[in-house]
Structures are given as structure tokens and as C-alpha cells.
Amino acid sequence: MTDSKYFTTNKKGEIFELKAELNNEKKEKRKEAVKKVIAAMTVGKDVSSLFPDVVNCMQTDNLELKKLVYLYLMNYAKNQPDMAIMAVNSFVKDCEDPNPLIRALAVRTMGCIRVDKITEYLCEPLRKCLKDEDPYVRKTAAVCVAKLHDINAQMVEDQGFLDSLRDLIADSNPMVVANAVAALSEISESHPNSNLLDLNPQNINKLLTALNECTEWGQIFILDCLSNYNPKDEREAQSICERVTPRLSHANSAVVLSAVKVLMKFLELLPKDSDYYNTLLKKLSPPLVTLLSGEPEVQYVALRNINLIVQKRPEILKQEIKVFFVKYNDPIYVKLEKLDIMIRLASQANIAQVLAELKEYATEVDVDFVRKAVRAIGRCAIKVEQSAERCVSTLLDLIQTKVNYVVQEAIVVIRDIFRKYPNKYESIIATLCENLDSLDEPDARAAMIWIVGEYAERIDNADELLESFLEGFHDESTQVQLTLLTAIVKLFLKKPSETQELVQQVLSLATQDSDNPDLRDRGYIYWRLLSTDPVTAKEVVLSEKPLISEETDLIEPTLLDELICHIGSLASVYHKPPNAFVEGSHGIHRKHLPVQHSSIDTGESPVSSGPAANIEQTHVIPSQGDLLGDLLNLDLGPRSTCPRCPPLTVLIACNSVLLLQVWLPAVKAKGLEISGTFTRRQGQMYMDMTFTNKALQHMTDFAVQFNKNSFGVIPTSPLPVHTPLMPNQNIELSLPLNTIGPVMKMDPLNNLQVAVKNNIDVFYFSVLIPLNIFFVEDGKMERQVFLATWKDIPNENELQYQIKECHLNADTVSGKLQNSNIYTIAKRNVEGQDMLYQSLKLTNGIWILAELRIQPGNPNYTVLYSNFATETCVKV
Amino acid sequence: MIHSLFLINASGDIFLEKHWKSVVSRSVCDYFFEAQERASEPENVPPVIPTPHHYLISVLRHRIYFVAVIQSEVPPLFVIEFLHRVVDTFQDYFGVCTEAAIKDNVVVVYELLEEMLDNGFPLATESNILKELIKPPTILRTMVNTITGSTNVGEQLPTGQLSVVPWRRTGVKYTNNEAYFDVVEEIDAIIDKSGSTITAEIQGVIDACVKLTGMPDLTLSFMNPRLLDDVSFHPCVRFKRWEAERILSFIPPDGNFRLLSYHVSSQNLVAIPVYVKHNITFREGSSQGRFDLTLGPKQTMGKAVESVLVSSQLPRGVLNVNLNPSQGTYTFDPVTKLLSWDVGKINPQKLPSLKGSMSLQAGASKPDENPTFNIQFKIQQMAISGLKVNRLDMYGEKYKPFKGIKYMTKAGKFQVRT
């Protein structure tokens, strides 16, 4: 007697038969019938037409029958909203049942009926259940709020259910607390105000108490919630950590990983030299290792997370490399992840072991895995310099096996090794050349061609080798074609006499017979270079290449920090921030690792709240009028008049501007942060900058370039950075500028687009140059000339502004303006108002004249300024 | 949270679906089937698969894929742990977790899934509680139910759900009070071709079967608790007491449960109980290869090594083998190239060996890959880490229980490379 009998019905009139059975007088028959209906439903048959008949069976004392009917209701109510209303009464009645199990069941099912019409009838019963005397009912009701929110968010809020949920956090029963937290976290994911869970020390304390007593699933919700809390100081962080650490010994791997997340996050707040910090680090290692003895699926998620953890804090697992050794019957997804972590943990101390393992893997069956193992050997060579020689000889051994894909993969990584350690291992080139014929993958062919071109002078028959590739030029992939072109040009520059014909041939193949624009362009460039100036060609083509860095595969530090906040989540499996892939992620806010308290202090002081406002400045594009308004406003206006102007103090001290703005945040520039400001000292303009390296690798080869701009600003010297910038170092520099460069009108006028290059990439940002640095020192006009000019200026070139809230008298104003090279030509008093007549001259020779009207006692000034050539100014 | 669950069998049919929120169309599984097709082996299907609107998180157990569908950011481990719990529960209820068993008990399956998850939130996953809510099917009960019309569904609120010891129900009564503990250790090891150990670690568990009346409070102490530095406990264990005194103190759940699992890492010296001598050679240009394998005991503290089974995936080029075992039987599947040798017990006086020849494809070159031997074995009455229980005491109840402790060592993933 098994349930499989419910699946065997004769097709004919099946629904009809069920209908009859559902209306049978006997309770037993009806139950059997409902079971058949459920069975039909589970295999995807449509039994929705039986809705009224099934609902009729709901009024029963039989708990099992009730449950079965509820199951049916949840599935079909959506299709039959009108019918579903029939069920409402039973729900309301069940919510009053003396048996808490029935009350809970009713409130649970109710929320699963996703019909808008019904939900409003359910509010009252739900409200009662949220205050039920039985915790089992309360915890079920908490989840029901989340369900309702999914159906009708507005109603849940209007009915005050969110507040009731928040009250449940203080419930005496840990299970109720856990469910309330879970419900709130789910709601906040789709809620615009994601701060539903107001985390304060009292709440945190309640959560921590509940953490010890609730179920494993509740612990996960609570731990995830805790990880969003920012403790106010290290003492608090430490006490939370102490109460979370026991969770590391939990049998449920999800609990363990959530606990790891909380600890990894709060570790940031603990002082690095404290004993507790080091004990905590030690405690983190065993649970992570234990995760790897779980089911393969658990291992996979754990490994993806460990990959993040070893990048952030390699010290935790540096002793444990052996647990990442691959077993031959691990699933492939586990093998590949283990390999990745092995390379991250490889160091001089363990490299011998790692290499022996990798060599072993290279003889396995799975092709993908073998390839990755070979690639891993190359990465080890690049990462651990001392091991390079051993790696190269291992690779040579592998090439000797003549297994086709192993050889190809080995050649690709050997090219990278050549680029990392030039002029060290070229002796093996001969061995590589032997395998030329067996290469059939574009990657490997391109790598081999690159090697031949790069070391053409040491390979006697380089021209023959390259010529052999040239035969099937048009059948090659673009990558190979481009590399081949470059390689032959290199060869020609090294051995011009013998290879003239070859280079002609490849250039004509690339430029005349190819459809690929990239290839043609490159061909033409080489052609022209070679035909006009072979010396420059040599400099360009054979220039020294930057060494490749070992850490190119590391996750960018700011992203890594964000991902650490998401340990255990999908984001950590994909190594992407959640907003990059979660649908409807508007509710998700970027999480940041907490910052140690000492720096939070400065973060709140007004001094560095400046940069935040100033970052905004680079994005705001004021209209031109505004800008000119600012120009004068700047110098007088107190801080409040214009949010965009640098603080008054700065401009009053004008020539020694200290306030740096962040021009290029590290997030946008792979770890390079540039902040800076413009100043004018002794008649010379400077761009004062601070470069900070927030990446993990050193940076070299800095250069800067400006786009054409309104004032023709260009740097007069290259960037004075000569030494490599080490990680976490910064360098201050001052770049002198002049205005003899090409001119192009920008919008806004003072916009300057800057490109900064280093060995990693080129980065672009734009800044607004404060106009006052263009005011030249000889901006004082003769009185007569001023008078004449003032009259000559047509009215339409006049603009009038009010400067508000400025409590200075005429003399101080004029003194301050003079510091910024705005000169007062004349001053008179008309009808109790001070009139100041002023002139200033821009670097491009344009004069601006101004009349400043100051009424004593009235903080508002009126500025009338005229420009002999507003038009020219616009046209510059 | 968890949206839906699909059960898929090895041939790619969806034979059960369950939705906890709105219904997700079956077509979402197409992404899973795609991944399944790409995977060379069934176990190589990646556990997390993104689709345009959902994420599929799956586990493979008993040749059935349990595929959970989720829509928002949910910790994947949470889902994986839950799915494994579902499988454990099915196994607990039906004895086996096969497609047939699930289909036979489809109503119970649905009732269980409904109780285990509410709107995607786990509700009751402890088997004690579930069994109070839904009684497991037994032949007798099914008979009685059909005659009397009673049901599998319990009428009572599961008492354990709300107490401070949610894992134990109240009012437990036994005539024979007994508590048995099994210390089971598995050795995972990789041995390289020269016989030296590359990695070796021990995964240990203490499984308990406790049938005691009332609310007993047990303490279990070890001779050498120092070994246990990396442990995961059942929630019943009082962690503070362990931290302070290294004593396991707990009120046990009723029936079978896993008290703790532990990990003895490679930093401690792990004894390797068997050794393998092997000589597998292929001669270049000949279509024959030689095969010679001998097993022997090593560091077993005088205990017998039993139930030994050696299996290996031979290179693809091997057509057939002709071997001669000194004891036990061997099989070779020419299609999958899987060689398996059921050795039985190792007699230290007369070491078991398997010798003979392999025939290769004519004219084929020497195979590149080296076969790896997977070894299984059991050693009774010994925990290879040396862990020993000192004593077990009971407080809180008056009667005297029967107590028993059993030790066993097994091979986990024990691999010998050649």
C-alpha cells in the first residue's frame, strides 16, 4: 500500500471521477480523493477546476485533511481569486482555534495565498497572531508578515506590521527573535529604506542572547544581521566577537561561514598588536579547514570564500596548504578552486611541495584541469621568484611528454615567464622550437610567435620559422595574425638585411588582403614607421616592455573589501558585488568594512568632510554665469553662500592652499588615488597633487597629459615621479603649469580633463580649475584707461550679481581681493554706499572690470561687472 | 529565501516539484540540464548555476539532483545544508532515498517539505520534531490507517519546539535504558608513488544512540581531549563547559544523533594503517603491460584490517586485464576501465597480491596517465587518532543505564598514486 497508486488513474474522465469522489459522503473517501488530487498536482497536471470541491472539504476536524486542502489552496488560489474568498472564513475561524498548532497552520497558509483581494481580510487575524500567547504562533506570524509584504508592501506598512515585527526582536523566545530578524532582513531587501532593522547596542545584545538558544537556521539569520552592525569602538567589537566565536564549532557549515563573516569584518576594528586579535586569527583557521571535509557542494562554496579570505588575510591559512591538495575523485569544480587557492598560498617555504603536486596533476585525465595545472606552474614561477628555475624545468619536463594540450599550455606560460624574467631562461628556446608543428591553438601559436619575434637575434632560423606561419596567414585567428605581424617587424629591425622580402610580404598581407581594421591599421603604422624613420621604428617596436606583475589575478582591493562583507553570500561565490547581479538590487546598499575608530574620529570632523562635498564639485557643471558669479563670490562669500566654493579661509590664504580634493578615487583607478588642488605662487601656477597607491602592487612609469582646454593650460615639465610608488605609500608633488598650450572652449569654462598613466593603465578624470589662479599679478589697470574702457563696454556685456551675507567692510574686502590679484582702482562713496571699482586680468589677456557696491550695515553686496570682451571670453 | 525545489533523476526527468512561494515554471531547469550536458560526469555539475532571473543551487545525492530555486541573495551554504537535511530526512523516513521511494511516499514527502520550510524559511528540520508532526510510514501503520481511517499526522503541538531543549521531547519512557556511542574515524590520505604520505587527515565523528527515560544530563570525558582542537558539536553540547574543562556535557536528543564531529589535521602525525606495493609498467611498442600489486598492514596497533577493497581507473588504452589474485575476487569493466578488487581481510603472514598482465590496444602508444588506487578498509575496536573515552556519567535521573562505546576506523578518501 503505497502512495504510488494515486498516480495510476485512467485518463478518461479522470477529473470527473475525482469530482464525484470529493463530494462523497464518507470522510474517508474524500480524504483519498484529496490525496489523489494532490498527487496529480505534484506531477504538474492541472486540477484547478476542482477548486470549489476541494475547498468544501476544508471544514473538517481532521488535521491531515486540512493540511492537504491547504496545500491545494496555496497552489491554485492565484488562478481562482474569486473562489479563494470562500476560504477566508475558515482561516479567520482557524486563527481562533484553541489548538496553537491549528492557529499557526492557518496563519501560515493564509500568507501563502497570493491573492490581493484576500489579503485585507487577513490583517486582523494576523495582528492577533503576532500577539499570541504561544511563541510558536508568534514566530509563524512573523514570517507571515514577510509573505504579505511580498504581496502588498504598502498595506503591510500602513497596518503597522513592520513596527510589530520590530517589537518581536525583544521577544522572550529566541525562535521568535530569529524569525523576526529573518523576516525583517527579507523585507529590507526590497524596501527602499533598508535600515528597517535599527541596530543599536540594546538590540545587538538581545540578538546575541537569542543567538545561543535558537535553531541553526535562526543563527544564520542573526549572524548575517550582526554583520551589518558597526560597533562604536574596539571594546564593543571584541565583546561581540567573543560571543560569536563559539559558532565556529557548529555542525552546520552555513552557521560557520556566517560567523566567519562577522569575525572577518570586526577584525578590522581590533588593534593589530592586541593578543585578542592574534588569538582570533588562530581560531579562524580550523573551522575553514573543516568546511573542506564536507560534501563537495559545501566545499565549493567554502573554497570560493576561502579564496577571498586568503587574499585579505593570507596569514590565516598559510600553514594549511596541504588541505587544498586535490584528490583525484574530487568533482572538477572543486579541483579548479583548490588549484587557485594553492597558488595564492604558494610561498618560498612550500613551493617544492606545491610544484610536485602540480606536476602530478598535469598527468591527470581531465583536460581542463590539466591545463589549469600547467598554467598554475607558470603562475608559481611568476609569484615566487626563487622557484622560477624549478618551475621552468618542470615545464620543460612536461613539454617532453609531447601531450599536445600540455605542450601548448606550457608554451603560453613560458612566454609569461620570459616577460617576468627577461634574459634568463632563453636557453630553452631551442626546445620550444621543436614543438612548433604540434601547436594548433591560437593562444599557443601566438605565444610561440611572440617568443620567436622577441628573441629573433638568438634563433638562427627565425626567419624560416616565421615564414612557415605566414603561409596560412589568412586562416589564422586575429590574435595570431597581429602577433605574427609584430614579430616579423621585430625580426626585420634586428636582421634587416635578410628579411626585407618577408616584411614586405607580411605588410602587404596585412594591409591589402585583410578585412580586419585592427590588422590593417597596425600594418599601416608599421609600414609608415619603417619607411619614414627606421630609428624611431626601432625605438617604438623594440622598446623595453614593462615587467608583468605576479598579482594581476588578484581582486582589486576595494572590491575585495566589499566582498569580505558578503562572505557566505552569492556575491562571494561569483566574486562580484551584489548590485552587479542581483535583480532589483535598489535596496542593497554597498557595504564597507568598518574603519578603525581613530580614523572614524577624523572622518567626522569638518576638516575632511570637505572632500566629500568636493567630490561632488567635480560632477556639478555650473552654467557660465554662475561660474563668473562664483569667481567673485568665491573671494568674499562666507562658506554658506555657495556649497561649491572652497572654504573662505582657504581663499583668503589664497597662495597657500592646503585643502586637497580627491580628484581620482582609488576605486576608479585600480588602486591609484589622486587628490590635489591648484595654486598660484610667485606668478606661477601649480597643480599640487598627492598620489596614493592603494593597490597591492607597486606603480611606476607615471605620466600626465591634459586635454585641450579653455585657457590652454599645459604642464611645463613631466611628472616628477622617479621612484616606483610602493603599496600604501603616497607621494606629494607639484606640477608647474603654463598657459601656452592649444585652446579649446570647455563647458564649463574652467573644466580641465586630465589623463594620468602608470604601468597599470591610463586613467581619466576632470577637474574644475578655480578661476582665481588665472588672475595675473599685473591686473591693475590705469585709472584713465579703466574709465575709458568702462564706458566703452556695451551694456549687454554687463552682468549684475548679489553677494549675500558678507560682513566685511570695503577696506578688508579690497585687501582680500588684492591677495587674489583683483585690484581696486578707485573707491567712492555715493549715497552712503561704498563703490569699489576693480580690475583683473586673466592669463589670456582678457580684462574684467567690476563695480562692487557695498552698503554699510547691509550684508548684501551688489556686483556689476563688465567685461570688455565677454564674447571673446566665450569664444576663447 | 528558497523559492522552489525540483527533484531530477539521472536521466534528466523532473519527477517532483514543490513551490513555497509563487510557482516557478519548470523551464527554469533547462539551465540545469544544459550544465548537466556539459558536465562529463554526473557529479561535475556545478552546485551554483545563475539564470537570468533565478539561481539554481543543487546537491547530488543517491543519483538524484535536488535543485533549489532562489531569487534573491541567499547564503548558498544555507541552501545546500538545507537540501542535505531534506535528503537525510527522506532517508530517515523511508529507509532509502530513491526515486521509487519518493514516488511511493509522495504525500508524506509533500507533508514533510511543507513542514520543513515556510515561505522559504526553515521551520522544523530536527528529525525528532518532524517525527512527532508526521509519523514515518511503516507497513503496520499503513494497514492500521486504512482500516481505522487515522492519519500519519500528529495531532499535538510538537512539545520540543518551544522548550529550552528543542531537540528533546518531554515524557520519554523506556523500559531498557541504554546509551551507546560509536567513535568512527575516517582517514583521508594521499600517498605518493614512493610510499610517502603527502597529506593525511582524520575526520572523526561520535554518533550516539541514546534511549533514556526522562531528562537525563550526560557528561562524557576523554583520556586525551587535547586531540580535539577542531570540533563541531550538536547544539545540545554546552560549549562553555567544553572550553573550560574539555568535558562534553549535554542533555541528549532522543534516539540517534551525531554528538560531535572532529578533524585531526595534518599537523598531528597521522598513522597510516596499510601500505601498497605496486609495479605497473607498459613497454613502448608492445601491446602488453605488467600489473603487480601487494597490500600489507602498517601501524595498526595489532588490530586486523578488514573489508579491504581496492579500486582503480586504469588508463583508457587498456583493453583488458588478466590478473591472478592471491585472495578475494576482482572485476574489470572494459567500458569504464574500472578495476576493483575485493580483498577481504589482510593476513599479515600471507600478504594479498594481485598480479598479471594488461592488454593494450595494438599499436597504441604508451598511456600518459598513471592510475591512482582508491583503498577502502575497516579496522574494528580502534580509533586511529588514539582518541579514547574516559567515562560517561549520568545526572538528573535515578536509574542506571546500560552504557557502551565502540571504536572503528575506516578509509575515507584514501588514495595511492603510482
PDB file of N, CA and C in Angstrom, chain A residues 333-384:
ATOM      1  N   TYR A 333      34.763  21.058 -10.343  1.00  0.00           N
ATOM      2  CA  TYR A 333      34.640  22.428  -9.834  1.00  0.00           C
ATOM      3  C   TYR A 333      35.395  22.611  -8.518  1.00  0.00           C
ATOM      4  N   VAL A 334      35.519  21.536  -7.741  1.00  0.00           N
ATOM      5  CA  VAL A 334      36.305  21.630  -6.510  1.00  0.00           C
ATOM      6  C   VAL A 334      37.796  21.659  -6.850  1.00  0.00           C
ATOM      7  N   LYS A 335      38.183  20.821  -7.804  1.00  0.00           N
ATOM      8  CA  LYS A 335      39.601  20.769  -8.188  1.00  0.00           C
ATOM      9  C   LYS A 335      40.107  22.133  -8.641  1.00  0.00           C
ATOM     10  N   LEU A 336      39.334  22.783  -9.512  1.00  0.00           N
ATOM     11  CA  LEU A 336      39.804  24.047 -10.078  1.00  0.00           C
ATOM     12  C   LEU A 336      39.940  25.108  -8.983  1.00  0.00           C
ATOM     13  N   GLU A 337      38.992  25.119  -8.053  1.00  0.00           N
ATOM     14  CA  GLU A 337      39.069  26.106  -6.975  1.00  0.00           C
ATOM     15  C   GLU A 337      40.261  25.835  -6.060  1.00  0.00           C
ATOM     16  N   LYS A 338      40.484  24.555  -5.767  1.00  0.00           N
ATOM     17  CA  LYS A 338      41.608  24.217  -4.891  1.00  0.00           C
ATOM     18  C   LYS A 338      42.920  24.692  -5.511  1.00  0.00           C
ATOM     19  N   LEU A 339      43.015  24.485  -6.818  1.00  0.00           N
ATOM     20  CA  LEU A 339      44.229  24.864  -7.527  1.00  0.00           C
ATOM     21  C   LEU A 339      44.489  26.358  -7.380  1.00  0.00           C
ATOM     22  N   ASP A 340      43.425  27.124  -7.520  1.00  0.00           N
ATOM     23  CA  ASP A 340      43.541  28.563  -7.425  1.00  0.00           C
ATOM     24  C   ASP A 340      44.088  28.975  -6.057  1.00  0.00           C
ATOM     25  N   ILE A 341      43.566  28.336  -5.035  1.00  0.00           N
ATOM     26  CA  ILE A 341      43.990  28.707  -3.681  1.00  0.00           C
ATOM     27  C   ILE A 341      45.422  28.239  -3.422  1.00  0.00           C
ATOM     28  N   MET A 342      45.771  27.073  -3.980  1.00  0.00           N
ATOM     29  CA  MET A 342      47.153  26.606  -3.819  1.00  0.00           C
ATOM     30  C   MET A 342      48.135  27.647  -4.321  1.00  0.00           C
ATOM     31  N   ILE A 343      47.810  28.260  -5.454  1.00  0.00           N
ATOM     32  CA  ILE A 343      48.746  29.253  -5.996  1.00  0.00           C
ATOM     33  C   ILE A 343      48.787  30.477  -5.096  1.00  0.00           C
ATOM     34  N   ARG A 344      47.641  30.867  -4.581  1.00  0.00           N
ATOM     35  CA  ARG A 344      47.626  32.040  -3.710  1.00  0.00           C
ATOM     36  C   ARG A 344      48.460  31.797  -2.457  1.00  0.00           C
ATOM     37  N   LEU A 345      48.472  30.547  -1.989  1.00  0.00           N
ATOM     38  CA  LEU A 345      49.203  30.265  -0.757  1.00  0.00           C
ATOM     39  C   LEU A 345      50.649  29.867  -1.015  1.00  0.00           C
ATOM     40  N   ALA A 346      51.005  29.696  -2.283  1.00  0.00           N
ATOM     41  CA  ALA A 346      52.364  29.250  -2.581  1.00  0.00           C
ATOM     42  C   ALA A 346      53.366  30.284  -2.087  1.00  0.00           C
ATOM     43  N   SER A 347      54.386  29.810  -1.439  1.00  0.00           N
ATOM     44  CA  SER A 347      55.426  30.717  -0.972  1.00  0.00           C
ATOM     45  C   SER A 347      56.743  29.961  -1.044  1.00  0.00           C
ATOM     46  N   GLN A 348      57.795  30.662  -0.711  1.00  0.00           N
ATOM     47  CA  GLN A 348      59.096  30.012  -0.807  1.00  0.00           C
ATOM     48  C   GLN A 348      59.144  28.761   0.066  1.00  0.00           C
ATOM     49  N   ALA A 349      58.441  28.830   1.207  1.00  0.00           N
ATOM     50  CA  ALA A 349      58.520  27.730   2.162  1.00  0.00           C
ATOM     51  C   ALA A 349      57.905  26.443   1.624  1.00  0.00           C
ATOM     52  N   ASN A 350      56.836  26.566   0.850  1.00  0.00           N
ATOM     53  CA  ASN A 350      56.152  25.339   0.467  1.00  0.00           C
ATOM     54  C   ASN A 350      56.213  25.053  -1.029  1.00  0.00           C
ATOM     55  N   ILE A 351      57.007  25.836  -1.756  1.00  0.00           N
ATOM     56  CA  ILE A 351      56.931  25.755  -3.205  1.00  0.00           C
ATOM     57  C   ILE A 351      57.320  24.371  -3.739  1.00  0.00           C
ATOM     58  N   ALA A 352      58.244  23.706  -3.060  1.00  0.00           N
ATOM     59  CA  ALA A 352      58.674  22.397  -3.552  1.00  0.00           C
ATOM     60  C   ALA A 352      57.496  21.423  -3.559  1.00  0.00           C
ATOM     61  N   GLN A 353      56.768  21.418  -2.446  1.00  0.00           N
ATOM     62  CA  GLN A 353      55.598  20.552  -2.345  1.00  0.00           C
ATOM     63  C   GLN A 353      54.552  20.887  -3.402  1.00  0.00           C
ATOM     64  N   VAL A 354      54.298  22.181  -3.534  1.00  0.00           N
ATOM     65  CA  VAL A 354      53.269  22.621  -4.468  1.00  0.00           C
ATOM     66  C   VAL A 354      53.632  22.192  -5.882  1.00  0.00           C
ATOM     67  N   LEU A 355      54.889  22.399  -6.232  1.00  0.00           N
ATOM     68  CA  LEU A 355      55.302  22.046  -7.594  1.00  0.00           C
ATOM     69  C   LEU A 355      55.161  20.552  -7.844  1.00  0.00           C
ATOM     70  N   ALA A 356      55.541  19.749  -6.852  1.00  0.00           N
ATOM     71  CA  ALA A 356      55.425  18.304  -7.024  1.00  0.00           C
ATOM     72  C   ALA A 356      53.972  17.933  -7.273  1.00  0.00           C
ATOM     73  N   GLU A 357      53.071  18.579  -6.525  1.00  0.00           N
ATOM     74  CA  GLU A 357      51.647  18.304  -6.715  1.00  0.00           C
ATOM     75  C   GLU A 357      51.199  18.704  -8.104  1.00  0.00           C
ATOM     76  N   LEU A 358      51.573  19.926  -8.494  1.00  0.00           N
ATOM     77  CA  LEU A 358      51.118  20.433  -9.786  1.00  0.00           C
ATOM     78  C   LEU A 358      51.584  19.528 -10.914  1.00  0.00           C
ATOM     79  N   LYS A 359      52.813  19.036 -10.763  1.00  0.00           N
ATOM     80  CA  LYS A 359      53.342  18.156 -11.802  1.00  0.00           C
ATOM     81  C   LYS A 359      52.511  16.878 -11.872  1.00  0.00           C
ATOM     82  N   GLU A 360      52.123  16.410 -10.701  1.00  0.00           N
ATOM     83  CA  GLU A 360      51.263  15.224 -10.635  1.00  0.00           C
ATOM     84  C   GLU A 360      49.940  15.479 -11.367  1.00  0.00           C
ATOM     85  N   TYR A 361      49.349  16.658 -11.094  1.00  0.00           N
ATOM     86  CA  TYR A 361      48.053  16.977 -11.703  1.00  0.00           C
ATOM     87  C   TYR A 361      48.151  17.056 -13.219  1.00  0.00           C
ATOM     88  N   ALA A 362      49.328  17.460 -13.691  1.00  0.00           N
ATOM     89  CA  ALA A 362      49.474  17.646 -15.131  1.00  0.00           C
ATOM     90  C   ALA A 362      49.394  16.329 -15.887  1.00  0.00           C
ATOM     91  N   THR A 363      49.430  15.208 -15.155  1.00  0.00           N
ATOM     92  CA  THR A 363      49.291  13.924 -15.856  1.00  0.00           C
ATOM     93  C   THR A 363      47.896  13.328 -15.650  1.00  0.00           C
ATOM     94  N   GLU A 364      46.974  14.118 -15.114  1.00  0.00           N
ATOM     95  CA  GLU A 364      45.631  13.578 -14.901  1.00  0.00           C
ATOM     96  C   GLU A 364      44.854  13.468 -16.205  1.00  0.00           C
ATOM     97  N   VAL A 365      43.609  13.004 -16.100  1.00  0.00           N
ATOM     98  CA  VAL A 365      42.822  12.728 -17.296  1.00  0.00           C
ATOM     99  C   VAL A 365      42.074  13.960 -17.782  1.00  0.00           C
ATOM    100  N   ASP A 366      41.495  14.703 -16.849  1.00  0.00           N
ATOM    101  CA  ASP A 366      40.621  15.807 -17.237  1.00  0.00           C
ATOM    102  C   ASP A 366      41.418  16.938 -17.897  1.00  0.00           C
ATOM    103  N   VAL A 367      41.065  17.253 -19.140  1.00  0.00           N
ATOM    104  CA  VAL A 367      41.864  18.195 -19.921  1.00  0.00           C
ATOM    105  C   VAL A 367      41.853  19.596 -19.306  1.00  0.00           C
ATOM    106  N   ASP A 368      40.668  20.062 -18.899  1.00  0.00           N
ATOM    107  CA  ASP A 368      40.576  21.403 -18.315  1.00  0.00           C
ATOM    108  C   ASP A 368      41.481  21.525 -17.097  1.00  0.00           C
ATOM    109  N   PHE A 369      41.421  20.492 -16.287  1.00  0.00           N
ATOM    110  CA  PHE A 369      42.186  20.529 -15.053  1.00  0.00           C
ATOM    111  C   PHE A 369      43.685  20.504 -15.342  1.00  0.00           C
ATOM    112  N   VAL A 370      44.082  19.668 -16.283  1.00  0.00           N
ATOM    113  CA  VAL A 370      45.495  19.578 -16.645  1.00  0.00           C
ATOM    114  C   VAL A 370      45.989  20.942 -17.127  1.00  0.00           C
ATOM    115  N   ARG A 371      45.197  21.574 -17.975  1.00  0.00           N
ATOM    116  CA  ARG A 371      45.603  22.880 -18.480  1.00  0.00           C
ATOM    117  C   ARG A 371      45.798  23.872 -17.355  1.00  0.00           C
ATOM    118  N   LYS A 372      44.832  23.869 -16.454  1.00  0.00           N
ATOM    119  CA  LYS A 372      44.928  24.827 -15.358  1.00  0.00           C
ATOM    120  C   LYS A 372      46.146  24.516 -14.483  1.00  0.00           C
ATOM    121  N   ALA A 373      46.449  23.237 -14.336  1.00  0.00           N
ATOM    122  CA  ALA A 373      47.609  22.868 -13.525  1.00  0.00           C
ATOM    123  C   ALA A 373      48.891  23.392 -14.171  1.00  0.00           C
ATOM    124  N   VAL A 374      48.975  23.258 -15.489  1.00  0.00           N
ATOM    125  CA  VAL A 374      50.169  23.743 -16.183  1.00  0.00           C
ATOM    126  C   VAL A 374      50.272  25.256 -16.040  1.00  0.00           C
ATOM    127  N   ARG A 375      49.136  25.911 -16.231  1.00  0.00           N
ATOM    128  CA  ARG A 375      49.128  27.366 -16.080  1.00  0.00           C
ATOM    129  C   ARG A 375      49.564  27.742 -14.654  1.00  0.00           C
ATOM    130  N   ALA A 376      49.129  26.934 -13.697  1.00  0.00           N
ATOM    131  CA  ALA A 376      49.461  27.209 -12.300  1.00  0.00           C
ATOM    132  C   ALA A 376      50.969  27.163 -12.072  1.00  0.00           C
ATOM    133  N   ILE A 377      51.635  26.254 -12.758  1.00  0.00           N
ATOM    134  CA  ILE A 377      53.092  26.183 -12.605  1.00  0.00           C
ATOM    135  C   ILE A 377      53.712  27.506 -13.042  1.00  0.00           C
ATOM    136  N   GLY A 378      53.206  28.028 -14.142  1.00  0.00           N
ATOM    137  CA  GLY A 378      53.707  29.315 -14.617  1.00  0.00           C
ATOM    138  C   GLY A 378      53.449  30.416 -13.614  1.00  0.00           C
ATOM    139  N   ARG A 379      52.261  30.403 -13.027  1.00  0.00           N
ATOM    140  CA  ARG A 379      51.943  31.448 -12.059  1.00  0.00           C
ATOM    141  C   ARG A 379      52.845  31.346 -10.830  1.00  0.00           C
ATOM    142  N   CYS A 380      53.168  30.125 -10.444  1.00  0.00           N
ATOM    143  CA  CYS A 380      54.097  29.953  -9.320  1.00  0.00           C
ATOM    144  C   CYS A 380      55.434  30.585  -9.661  1.00  0.00           C
ATOM    145  N   ALA A 381      55.903  30.340 -10.882  1.00  0.00           N
ATOM    146  CA  ALA A 381      57.196  30.886 -11.283  1.00  0.00           C
ATOM    147  C   ALA A 381      57.176  32.398 -11.177  1.00  0.00           C
ATOM    148  N   ILE A 382      56.070  32.999 -11.576  1.00  0.00           N
ATOM    149  CA  ILE A 382      55.993  34.451 -11.567  1.00  0.00           C
ATOM    150  C   ILE A 382      55.844  34.968 -10.147  1.00  0.00           C
ATOM    151  N   LYS A 383      55.160  34.192  -9.329  1.00  0.00           N
ATOM    152  CA  LYS A 383      54.897  34.658  -7.964  1.00  0.00           C
ATOM    153  C   LYS A 383      56.118  34.481  -7.062  1.00  0.00           C
ATOM    154  N   VAL A 384      56.711  33.318  -7.095  1.00  0.00           N
ATOM    155  CA  VAL A 384      57.830  33.037  -6.183  1.00  0.00           C
ATOM    156  C   VAL A 384      59.115  33.018  -7.001  1.00  0.00           C
TER     157      VAL A 384
END
